[in-house]
CSV table of C-alpha atoms and ligand atoms in Angstrom, one decimal:
chain,number,residue,atom,x,y,z
A,1,MET,CA,-19.3,-152.1,209.3
A,2,THR,CA,-19.6,-152.2,212.7
A,3,GLN,CA,-18.6,-149.0,214.9
A,4,ASP,CA,-15.6,-151.2,215.7
A,5,GLN,CA,-14.4,-152.4,212.2
A,6,GLN,CA,-14.7,-148.4,211.5
A,7,LEU,CA,-12.5,-147.8,214.6
A,8,GLU,CA,-9.8,-150.3,213.4
A,9,ARG,CA,-9.8,-148.9,209.6
A,10,ARG,CA,-6.5,-146.6,209.4
A,11,PHE,CA,-6.9,-144.9,206.2
A,12,ASP,CA,-9.0,-142.3,204.9
A,13,ALA,CA,-10.8,-142.5,201.5
A,14,ALA,CA,-8.2,-140.5,199.8
A,15,THR,CA,-5.5,-143.1,200.6
A,16,PHE,CA,-7.9,-145.8,199.8
A,17,ARG,CA,-8.4,-144.1,196.0
A,18,GLU,CA,-4.9,-143.0,195.9
A,19,VAL,CA,-3.5,-146.7,196.5
A,20,LEU,CA,-6.3,-148.6,194.1
A,21,GLY,CA,-5.6,-145.9,191.4
A,22,HIS,CA,-2.0,-147.3,191.1
A,23,TYR,CA,-3.5,-150.9,190.1
A,24,PRO,CA,-4.4,-150.6,186.6
A,25,THR,CA,-7.6,-152.4,184.4
A,26,GLY,CA,-8.6,-152.9,181.3
A,27,VAL,CA,-11.7,-151.1,179.9
A,28,VAL,CA,-14.9,-152.9,178.8
A,29,VAL,CA,-18.4,-151.6,177.4
A,30,VAL,CA,-21.2,-154.0,178.5
A,31,THR,CA,-24.0,-153.5,176.5
A,32,GLY,CA,-27.7,-154.6,176.0
A,33,VAL,CA,-30.6,-154.3,174.5
A,34,HIS,CA,-33.4,-153.1,177.3
A,35,PRO,CA,-37.2,-154.9,177.2
A,36,ASP,CA,-37.8,-151.4,175.9
A,37,GLY,CA,-36.0,-151.6,172.8
A,38,ASP,CA,-33.3,-149.2,173.5
A,39,PRO,CA,-29.8,-150.1,173.6
A,40,VAL,CA,-27.8,-149.7,176.9
A,41,GLY,CA,-24.0,-149.5,177.5
A,42,MET,CA,-21.7,-148.7,180.5
A,43,VAL,CA,-17.9,-148.4,180.5
A,44,VAL,CA,-16.6,-150.8,183.4
A,45,GLY,CA,-13.0,-150.8,184.6
A,46,THR,CA,-13.9,-153.6,187.1
A,47,PHE,CA,-14.2,-156.4,184.5
A,48,SER,CA,-12.8,-159.6,185.5
A,49,SER,CA,-12.9,-163.4,184.7
A,50,VAL,CA,-14.0,-165.7,187.7
A,51,SER,CA,-14.4,-169.5,186.7
A,52,LEU,CA,-14.3,-171.7,184.0
A,53,GLU,CA,-16.1,-174.7,184.9
A,54,PRO,CA,-18.9,-173.2,184.6
A,55,ALA,CA,-17.7,-170.1,182.8
A,56,ILE,CA,-18.5,-167.1,184.7
A,57,VAL,CA,-17.5,-163.3,184.5
A,58,SER,CA,-17.9,-160.2,186.4
A,59,PHE,CA,-18.0,-156.6,186.8
A,60,MET,CA,-19.0,-154.1,189.3
A,61,PRO,CA,-21.3,-151.5,188.9
A,62,GLY,CA,-21.8,-148.9,191.8
A,63,VAL,CA,-25.5,-149.3,193.4
A,64,GLY,CA,-26.3,-145.9,192.4
A,65,SER,CA,-25.6,-146.1,188.7
A,66,GLY,CA,-28.8,-145.5,186.8
A,67,THR,CA,-27.6,-147.2,183.4
A,68,TYR,CA,-26.6,-150.4,185.6
A,69,ALA,CA,-30.6,-150.3,186.7
A,70,ARG,CA,-31.6,-150.6,183.3
A,71,LEU,CA,-28.7,-153.1,182.4
A,72,ARG,CA,-29.6,-155.7,184.8
A,73,GLU,CA,-32.9,-155.9,183.5
A,74,CYS,CA,-31.8,-156.8,179.6
A,75,PRO,CA,-31.8,-160.7,179.1
A,76,ALA,CA,-28.3,-160.7,177.6
A,77,LEU,CA,-25.1,-159.0,177.8
A,78,VAL,CA,-22.3,-158.4,175.8
A,79,ILE,CA,-18.9,-157.4,177.2
A,80,ASN,CA,-17.0,-155.3,174.7
A,81,VAL,CA,-13.0,-155.2,175.1
A,82,LEU,CA,-11.9,-151.8,174.1
A,83,ALA,CA,-9.0,-151.7,172.3
A,84,HIS,CA,-6.0,-148.9,172.7
A,85,ASP,CA,-7.2,-147.0,169.7
A,86,GLN,CA,-10.9,-146.5,171.2
A,87,THR,CA,-10.4,-144.0,173.4
A,88,ASP,CA,-13.5,-142.2,171.4
A,89,VAL,CA,-15.7,-145.2,172.3
A,90,CYS,CA,-14.7,-145.2,176.0
A,91,ARG,CA,-15.6,-141.0,176.1
A,92,THR,CA,-19.3,-141.7,174.1
A,93,MET,CA,-19.8,-144.5,176.3
A,94,ALA,CA,-19.1,-143.2,179.8
A,95,ILE,CA,-20.6,-139.8,179.4
A,96,PRO,CA,-24.4,-139.7,180.5
A,97,ALA,CA,-26.3,-139.0,177.0
A,98,ASP,CA,-30.0,-140.7,175.5
A,99,ASP,CA,-28.1,-141.1,171.9
A,100,LYS,CA,-24.9,-142.9,173.1
A,101,PHE,CA,-25.3,-145.7,170.4
A,102,ASP,CA,-26.0,-143.0,167.5
A,103,HIS,CA,-22.2,-142.1,167.6
A,104,VAL,CA,-20.5,-145.3,168.0
A,105,GLY,CA,-20.3,-148.0,165.1
A,106,TRP,CA,-22.2,-151.2,166.6
A,107,GLN,CA,-24.2,-153.9,165.0
A,108,PRO,CA,-26.8,-156.3,166.9
A,109,SER,CA,-26.0,-159.8,168.1
A,110,SER,CA,-28.2,-162.8,167.6
A,111,THR,CA,-29.6,-161.5,171.2
A,112,GLY,CA,-29.5,-158.0,169.9
A,113,ALA,CA,-27.3,-156.8,172.4
A,114,PRO,CA,-24.7,-154.0,170.6
A,115,VAL,CA,-21.4,-155.6,169.7
A,116,LEU,CA,-19.4,-152.7,169.4
A,117,ASP,CA,-17.5,-152.6,166.3
A,118,ASP,CA,-13.6,-152.6,166.2
A,119,ALA,CA,-13.7,-154.2,169.8
A,120,VAL,CA,-10.5,-156.5,170.7
A,121,ALA,CA,-13.0,-159.1,172.4
A,122,ILE,CA,-16.7,-159.5,172.7
A,123,ILE,CA,-17.7,-162.0,175.3
A,124,HIS,CA,-21.7,-163.0,175.3
A,125,CYS,CA,-23.3,-163.7,178.6
A,126,ARG,CA,-26.1,-163.1,181.1
A,127,LEU,CA,-26.5,-161.9,184.1
A,128,ASP,CA,-26.5,-164.6,186.8
A,129,GLN,CA,-26.4,-163.4,190.3
A,130,GLU,CA,-25.5,-160.4,192.2
A,131,VAL,CA,-23.9,-159.6,195.1
A,132,LEU,CA,-24.1,-156.4,197.1
A,133,ALA,CA,-20.8,-155.4,198.2
A,134,GLY,CA,-20.7,-152.1,200.4
A,135,ASP,CA,-21.4,-149.4,197.7
A,136,HIS,CA,-21.2,-151.9,194.8
A,137,TYR,CA,-22.3,-155.0,193.0
A,138,ILE,CA,-20.0,-157.8,192.1
A,139,THR,CA,-22.4,-158.9,189.1
A,140,LEU,CA,-21.6,-162.6,188.0
A,141,CYS,CA,-22.5,-163.5,184.4
A,142,ALA,CA,-22.8,-166.7,182.8
A,143,VAL,CA,-20.8,-167.0,179.2
A,144,ASP,CA,-22.6,-168.1,176.6
A,145,ASP,CA,-20.2,-167.4,173.8
A,146,LEU,CA,-17.0,-165.4,173.1
A,147,GLU,CA,-14.5,-164.3,170.6
A,148,ILE,CA,-11.4,-162.6,169.5
A,149,VAL,CA,-12.6,-159.8,166.9
A,150,ARG,CA,-9.3,-157.7,166.5
A,151,PRO,CA,-5.8,-159.1,168.1
A,152,VAL,CA,-4.3,-155.7,169.1
A,153,THR,CA,-3.6,-154.1,172.5
A,154,PRO,CA,-6.1,-153.3,174.3
A,155,LEU,CA,-6.7,-150.0,176.3
A,156,LEU,CA,-5.6,-149.7,179.8
A,157,PHE,CA,-6.5,-146.8,182.4
A,158,PHE,CA,-4.4,-146.0,185.2
A,159,GLN,CA,-4.4,-143.2,187.8
A,160,GLY,CA,-7.4,-141.2,185.8
A,161,GLY,CA,-5.4,-141.6,182.4
A,162,TYR,CA,-5.4,-143.7,179.7
A,163,GLY,CA,-2.5,-146.1,178.8
A,164,GLY,CA,-1.6,-149.3,176.3
A,165,PHE,CA,1.0,-151.8,176.0
A,166,ASN,CA,3.5,-150.4,173.3
A,167,PRO,CA,6.0,-153.1,171.7
A,168,LYS,CA,7.8,-149.5,171.3
A,169,GLY,CA,7.2,-147.6,173.9
A,170,LEU,CA,6.9,-149.8,176.9
A,171,SER,CA,9.4,-147.7,179.3
A,172,ALA,CA,7.5,-144.3,179.1
A,173,LEU,CA,4.4,-145.9,179.2
A,174,GLY,CA,5.5,-147.0,182.9
A,175,ASP,CA,6.6,-143.4,183.9
A,176,GLY,CA,4.6,-141.3,186.4
A,177,ASP,CA,5.5,-138.5,183.8
A,178,PHE,CA,3.9,-140.3,180.9
A,179,ILE,CA,0.4,-140.3,183.1
A,180,GLU,CA,0.6,-136.6,183.3
A,181,ALA,CA,1.0,-136.7,179.9
A,182,LEU,CA,-2.1,-138.7,178.7
A,183,ARG,CA,-3.8,-136.4,181.6
A,184,LEU,CA,-3.0,-133.3,179.1
A,185,ALA,CA,-3.6,-134.7,176.0
A,186,GLU,CA,-6.7,-136.2,177.1
A,187,THR,CA,-8.0,-132.2,176.9
A,188,ALA,CA,-6.3,-131.7,173.0
A,189,ARG,CA,-8.1,-135.1,172.0
A,190,PRO,CA,-11.2,-133.7,170.6
A,191,HIS,CA,-9.4,-131.0,168.8
A,192,ILE,CA,-6.5,-133.5,167.1
A,193,ARG,CA,-10.0,-135.5,166.3
A,194,ARG,CA,-11.7,-132.7,164.4
A,195,LEU,CA,-7.9,-131.5,162.5
A,196,ALA,CA,-7.7,-134.7,161.7
A,197,ASP,CA,-11.3,-135.4,159.9
A,198,ARG,CA,-11.3,-131.7,158.7
A,199,TYR,CA,-8.1,-132.3,156.9
A,200,GLY,CA,-7.7,-136.0,155.8
A,201,CYS,CA,-4.4,-136.3,157.9
A,202,GLU,CA,-2.4,-137.4,161.2
A,203,ALA,CA,-2.9,-134.9,164.1
A,204,ALA,CA,-1.1,-136.0,167.1
A,205,VAL,CA,-0.4,-134.4,170.6
A,206,LEU,CA,3.1,-134.4,171.7
A,207,THR,CA,4.3,-134.1,175.4
A,208,ALA,CA,7.3,-133.4,177.0
A,209,LEU,CA,8.7,-136.6,179.4
A,210,SER,CA,11.9,-134.9,180.3
A,211,GLU,CA,14.2,-132.3,178.7
A,212,ASP,CA,15.7,-135.2,176.5
A,213,GLU,CA,12.6,-136.9,175.1
A,214,MET,CA,9.0,-136.2,174.4
A,215,THR,CA,6.2,-138.8,173.5
A,216,THR,CA,3.2,-138.9,171.5
A,217,ALA,CA,0.4,-139.1,174.2
A,218,ASP,CA,-2.4,-139.3,171.6
A,219,SER,CA,-3.0,-139.2,168.1
A,220,ALA,CA,-5.8,-139.2,165.3
A,221,TYR,CA,-6.0,-140.1,161.9
A,222,ALA,CA,-8.6,-139.4,158.9
A,223,GLY,CA,-8.5,-139.5,154.9
A,224,THR,CA,-5.7,-141.7,153.2
A,225,ALA,CA,-3.3,-141.0,156.6
A,226,GLU,CA,-1.9,-144.0,157.3
A,227,VAL,CA,-2.2,-145.5,161.0
A,228,TYR,CA,0.7,-145.9,163.3
A,229,GLU,CA,0.7,-147.6,166.8
A,230,ARG,CA,2.1,-144.1,168.1
A,231,LEU,CA,0.8,-144.0,171.9
A,232,GLY,CA,3.9,-143.6,174.1
A,233,GLU,CA,6.4,-143.7,171.0
A,234,ARG,CA,9.7,-142.0,172.4
A,235,ILE,CA,10.9,-138.9,170.4
A,236,PRO,CA,14.5,-137.5,171.2
A,237,LEU,CA,15.0,-133.7,171.8
A,238,ILE,CA,17.9,-133.5,169.2
A,239,PRO,CA,18.4,-130.7,167.1
A,240,PRO,CA,16.7,-130.3,164.7
A,241,ILE,CA,13.5,-132.1,166.2
A,242,GLY,CA,11.8,-130.6,169.1
A,243,ASP,CA,12.3,-127.1,168.5
A,244,VAL,CA,8.8,-125.9,168.9
A,245,TYR,CA,9.2,-127.3,172.3
A,246,VAL,CA,12.8,-126.3,173.2
A,247,ALA,CA,11.9,-122.8,171.6
A,248,HIS,CA,9.9,-121.8,174.4
A,249,ALA,CA,12.0,-123.3,177.7
A,250,SER,CA,14.7,-121.4,179.4
A,251,GLN,CA,17.9,-120.6,177.6
A,252,GLU,CA,19.6,-123.7,179.7
A,253,VAL,CA,17.7,-126.3,177.8
A,254,GLN,CA,18.0,-124.1,174.5
A,255,ASP,CA,21.3,-124.5,175.1
A,256,ALA,CA,21.5,-128.0,175.9
A,257,TRP,CA,19.5,-128.9,172.9
A,258,CYS,CA,22.5,-126.9,170.6
A,259,ALA,CA,24.9,-128.8,172.5
A,260,LYS,CA,23.3,-131.9,170.9
A,261,ALA,CA,24.2,-130.9,167.5
A,262,PRO,CA,27.4,-130.6,166.0
A,263,ALA,CA,30.0,-128.1,167.4
A,264,ASP,CA,30.5,-126.4,163.9
A,265,GLU,CA,29.6,-123.1,164.5
A,266,GLU,CA,27.6,-122.6,160.9
A,267,VAL,CA,25.4,-125.5,162.6
A,268,GLN,CA,25.1,-124.4,165.8
A,269,ALA,CA,23.9,-120.5,164.1
A,270,ARG,CA,21.5,-122.5,162.1
A,271,TYR,CA,19.6,-124.1,165.1
A,272,ARG,CA,19.9,-120.9,167.0
A,273,ARG,CA,18.1,-119.0,164.5
A,274,ARG,CA,16.0,-121.5,164.0
A,275,LEU,CA,14.7,-121.0,167.4
A,276,GLU,CA,14.4,-117.8,166.9
A,277,THR,CA,11.6,-117.9,163.9
A,278,VAL,CA,9.9,-120.7,165.7
A,279,ARG,CA,9.4,-118.2,168.9
A,280,ARG,CA,8.9,-115.2,166.3
A,281,ASP,CA,5.8,-117.3,164.4
A,282,GLY,CA,4.3,-119.4,166.9
A,283,TYR,CA,4.9,-122.5,164.6
A,284,SER,CA,6.9,-125.0,163.1
A,285,VAL,CA,6.9,-125.8,159.5
A,286,VAL,CA,9.1,-129.0,158.2
A,287,GLN,CA,9.1,-128.7,154.4
A,288,VAL,CA,10.1,-132.0,152.4
A,289,GLY,CA,9.6,-131.6,148.7
A,290,ALA,CA,9.8,-134.6,146.2
A,291,VAL,CA,13.7,-134.5,146.1
A,292,GLY,CA,13.8,-134.6,150.4
A,293,ALA,CA,11.3,-137.4,150.5
A,294,VAL,CA,14.2,-139.9,150.9
A,295,GLN,CA,16.2,-138.0,153.3
A,296,TYR,CA,12.7,-137.6,155.3
A,297,ALA,CA,12.2,-141.3,154.8
A,298,ARG,CA,15.7,-141.9,156.7
A,299,MET,CA,14.4,-139.5,159.2
A,300,HIS,CA,11.8,-141.2,160.4
A,301,GLU,CA,13.6,-144.6,160.0
A,302,ALA,CA,16.0,-143.0,162.8
A,303,LEU,CA,12.9,-141.7,164.8
A,304,GLU,CA,11.8,-145.3,164.7
A,305,GLU,CA,14.9,-146.8,165.9
A,306,TYR,CA,15.1,-144.3,168.6
A,307,ALA,CA,11.8,-145.0,169.9
A,308,SER,CA,11.9,-148.6,169.9
A,309,GLY,CA,14.1,-148.6,173.4
A,310,PRO,CA,17.2,-147.7,174.7
A,311,LEU,CA,20.0,-147.6,172.6
A,312,THR,CA,23.8,-148.3,173.2
A,313,PRO,CA,25.8,-145.5,172.9
A,314,SER,CA,27.0,-145.7,169.4
A,315,ARG,CA,23.6,-146.4,168.0
A,316,GLU,CA,22.2,-143.1,169.7
A,317,ARG,CA,25.2,-141.2,168.2
A,318,ALA,CA,24.6,-142.8,164.9
A,319,VAL,CA,20.5,-141.6,165.0
A,320,ARG,CA,21.8,-138.1,166.1
A,321,GLU,CA,24.3,-138.1,163.0
A,322,VAL,CA,21.1,-139.0,160.7
A,323,LEU,CA,18.7,-136.4,162.6
A,324,SER,CA,21.8,-133.2,162.4
A,325,GLU,CA,21.9,-134.0,158.6
A,326,MET,CA,18.2,-133.2,158.3
A,327,SER,CA,18.5,-129.7,159.0
A,328,ASP,CA,17.4,-128.6,155.6
A,329,PHE,CA,14.3,-129.3,156.2
A,330,PHE,CA,14.0,-127.2,158.7
A,331,GLU,CA,14.9,-124.2,157.2
A,332,PRO,CA,12.3,-121.4,157.8
A,333,ILE,CA,9.8,-120.8,154.9
A,334,ASP,CA,7.7,-117.9,153.7
A,335,ILE,CA,4.5,-118.7,152.6
A,336,CYS,CA,4.1,-116.9,149.0
A,337,GLU,CA,1.3,-116.6,147.2
A,338,ASP,CA,2.1,-118.6,143.7
A,339,THR,CA,4.6,-121.1,145.3
A,340,ARG,CA,2.9,-124.7,146.2
A,341,TYR,CA,4.0,-126.6,149.2
A,342,ASP,CA,5.0,-130.3,150.1
A,343,LEU,CA,4.9,-130.0,154.0
A,344,GLY,CA,6.2,-133.0,156.4
A,345,SER,CA,4.7,-131.4,159.8
A,346,ILE,CA,3.3,-128.4,160.5
A,347,MET,CA,3.5,-127.9,164.9
A,348,VAL,CA,2.1,-125.2,167.3
A,349,PRO,CA,2.9,-125.1,171.3
A,350,VAL,CA,0.2,-125.1,173.8
A,351,PHE,CA,1.1,-123.0,177.0
A,352,ASP,CA,0.1,-123.5,180.4
A,353,PRO,CA,-1.2,-121.2,182.5
A,354,GLY,CA,2.3,-120.4,183.6
A,355,GLY,CA,3.6,-119.8,180.1
A,356,THR,CA,5.4,-123.3,179.3
A,357,VAL,CA,4.9,-125.4,176.9
A,358,ALA,CA,2.6,-128.2,178.2
A,359,MET,CA,2.4,-129.9,174.7
A,360,VAL,CA,2.8,-129.7,170.6
A,361,LEU,CA,-0.1,-130.3,168.3
A,362,ARG,CA,1.1,-131.4,165.1
A,363,LEU,CA,-0.2,-132.5,161.8
A,364,THR,CA,1.3,-134.6,159.3
A,365,GLN,CA,0.6,-136.7,156.5
A,366,LEU,CA,-1.0,-133.6,154.9
A,367,PRO,CA,-1.8,-133.4,151.4
A,368,GLN,CA,1.2,-132.5,149.2
A,369,GLY,CA,1.3,-129.8,146.9
A,370,ALA,CA,-0.8,-127.3,149.2
A,371,SER,CA,-1.1,-123.6,147.8
A,372,ALA,CA,-0.3,-120.8,150.4
A,373,HIS,CA,-4.1,-120.2,151.3
A,374,THR,CA,-4.6,-123.7,152.0
A,375,VAL,CA,-0.9,-123.7,154.2
A,376,ARG,CA,-2.3,-120.8,156.1
A,377,GLY,CA,-5.8,-122.3,156.7
A,378,TRP,CA,-4.0,-125.4,158.7
A,379,LEU,CA,-1.8,-123.0,160.4
A,380,GLY,CA,-5.1,-120.8,161.7
A,381,ALA,CA,-6.9,-124.1,162.5
A,382,LEU,CA,-3.9,-125.5,164.5
A,383,GLN,CA,-3.5,-121.9,166.3
A,384,GLU,CA,-7.3,-121.5,167.4
A,385,ALA,CA,-7.1,-125.5,168.6
A,386,ALA,CA,-3.9,-124.8,170.4
A,387,ALA,CA,-5.5,-121.2,171.7
A,388,GLU,CA,-8.7,-123.5,173.0
A,389,VAL,CA,-6.7,-126.0,174.7
A,390,SER,CA,-4.4,-123.4,176.4
A,391,THR,CA,-7.6,-121.8,177.8
A,392,SER,CA,-8.9,-125.3,179.1
A,393,LEU,CA,-5.6,-126.0,180.7
A,394,ARG,CA,-6.2,-122.6,182.3
A,395,GLY,CA,-9.4,-123.2,183.5
A,396,GLY,CA,-8.5,-126.4,185.0
A,397,GLU,CA,-10.8,-128.3,183.1
A,398,SER,CA,-11.0,-132.0,183.4
A,399,SER,CA,-12.4,-133.8,180.3
A,400,GLU,CA,-15.8,-135.6,180.8
A,401,VAL,CA,-14.6,-138.8,180.5
A,402,LEU,CA,-12.4,-138.3,183.5
A,403,GLN,CA,-15.2,-136.3,185.0
A,404,ALA,CA,-17.4,-139.7,184.8
A,405,TYR,CA,-14.4,-142.0,185.7
A,406,ARG,CA,-13.8,-140.1,188.9
A,407,SER,CA,-17.4,-139.9,190.0
A,408,TRP,CA,-17.9,-143.5,190.0
A,409,PHE,CA,-14.0,-144.2,191.2
A,410,MET,CA,-14.6,-141.1,194.2
A,411,MET,CA,-18.0,-142.3,195.3
B,1,FMN,C1,-12.3,-146.0,182.5
B,1,FMN,C2,-13.8,-146.3,183.5
B,1,FMN,C3,-13.8,-147.1,184.3
B,1,FMN,C4,-15.3,-147.2,184.9
B,1,FMN,N1,-15.7,-148.1,185.8
B,1,FMN,C5,-16.5,-148.5,186.4
B,1,FMN,C6,-17.0,-149.6,187.1
B,1,FMN,O1,-16.4,-150.4,186.9
B,1,FMN,N2,-18.2,-149.8,187.9
B,1,FMN,C7,-19.0,-148.8,187.6
B,1,FMN,O2,-20.0,-148.3,188.4
B,1,FMN,N3,-18.7,-147.3,187.0
B,1,FMN,C8,-17.7,-147.3,186.3
B,1,FMN,N4,-17.4,-146.3,185.2
B,1,FMN,C9,-18.2,-145.2,185.7
B,1,FMN,C10,-19.5,-145.2,184.3
B,1,FMN,O3,-18.8,-145.5,183.0
B,1,FMN,C11,-20.5,-144.0,184.3
B,1,FMN,O4,-19.7,-142.9,185.0
B,1,FMN,C12,-21.6,-144.3,184.5
B,1,FMN,O5,-21.9,-145.3,183.6
B,1,FMN,C13,-22.7,-143.1,184.2
B,1,FMN,O6,-23.8,-142.9,184.6
B,1,FMN,P1,-24.8,-143.1,185.5
B,1,FMN,O7,-24.2,-143.3,186.8
B,1,FMN,O8,-25.9,-143.2,184.8
B,1,FMN,O9,-25.0,-145.2,185.2
B,1,FMN,C14,-16.2,-146.2,185.2
B,1,FMN,C15,-15.9,-145.0,184.0
B,1,FMN,C16,-14.9,-145.0,183.3
B,1,FMN,C17,-14.5,-143.7,182.2
């Protein structure tokens, strides 16, 4: 850039990044096998299609990227388009390490270049041309073959946080607060993955979007837990839902929450007691039991209807009514030695440095008929994880994958 052009520039680097961070990208992993025999992979948000005749795609690696220096020597490349549930793969491949490919599932393609398991689509190509463009290359690749492997929604990256198209929660995904929620959830991600694996259940991070709604910012599944697309799902803060969050909020928020339940004195007293217990115990347990299974399923249907998008006032009232009938599940329980427990969920709060609930960690789809010892084990592990996430928030640590993204994006 000449000095004249420099003088004409009416923005600084921070503005450049800030503005361009408002443009979302997909996430791909470009892979190849180096002539020395080692697989190579790089996470790239700048992938794009360029031309049909001839078929050309492109991506833009930084000139200083050591990974790209090896990738450009690979005789063939594969572009792996990541799916919304592959944040783990994105993390593994974005953090510098020699053994990245030991931690993700992959198969060699006919050229040897790694094809990652569960990617949405794969594009087989070869590097054709490189154009130097400032501190990046525009790398043009000739396409040899391509296919859709798993037609699910792709992973998105936006303002330093993950996102995804979610047919259920599209409005939440466009929200600035949702981006913050995703950022927070990223800190808790390794913990929920570990908890899900350890107990063979579903583990999730919930964050509040407003005083009326929470959202599922991330979830992990293991064992027999059924996999749902929950990212961005809206959850109403209507009694008895959201007690862990509300119990530690201001008196006004607690009052507003109780006011959404029937005005009946007994019902109101019950919810106030519930909040007190949750505050005292530091967790919320929902007990279903064999008899309650049908009712519990109704509650989930109501929550799903709520999550499906803004409801008409009458439908919202109906959903609220169904939920308000569910208070039995939310009665406090004592954990006694010779009792077996059928739990619907366990939730614990994660506090930010200011003492506010930043997010909630939740275990669901837990094995039924659990002993007191097992339930205490779940609670202890969840509370330990919450304390660790809380400490990370205090230290202002950002996750390694965001550091990788920032160090590239900020260069
Ligand atoms: C979502 C996401 C998108 C990224 N997009 C690019 C990109 O388009 N170009 C690039 O050079 N690096 C990009 N990076 C950073 C690289 O993946 C990563 O920092 C790099 O491979 C680190 O190692 P290296 O400097 O040894 O190559 C991205 C990272 C993330 C998490």
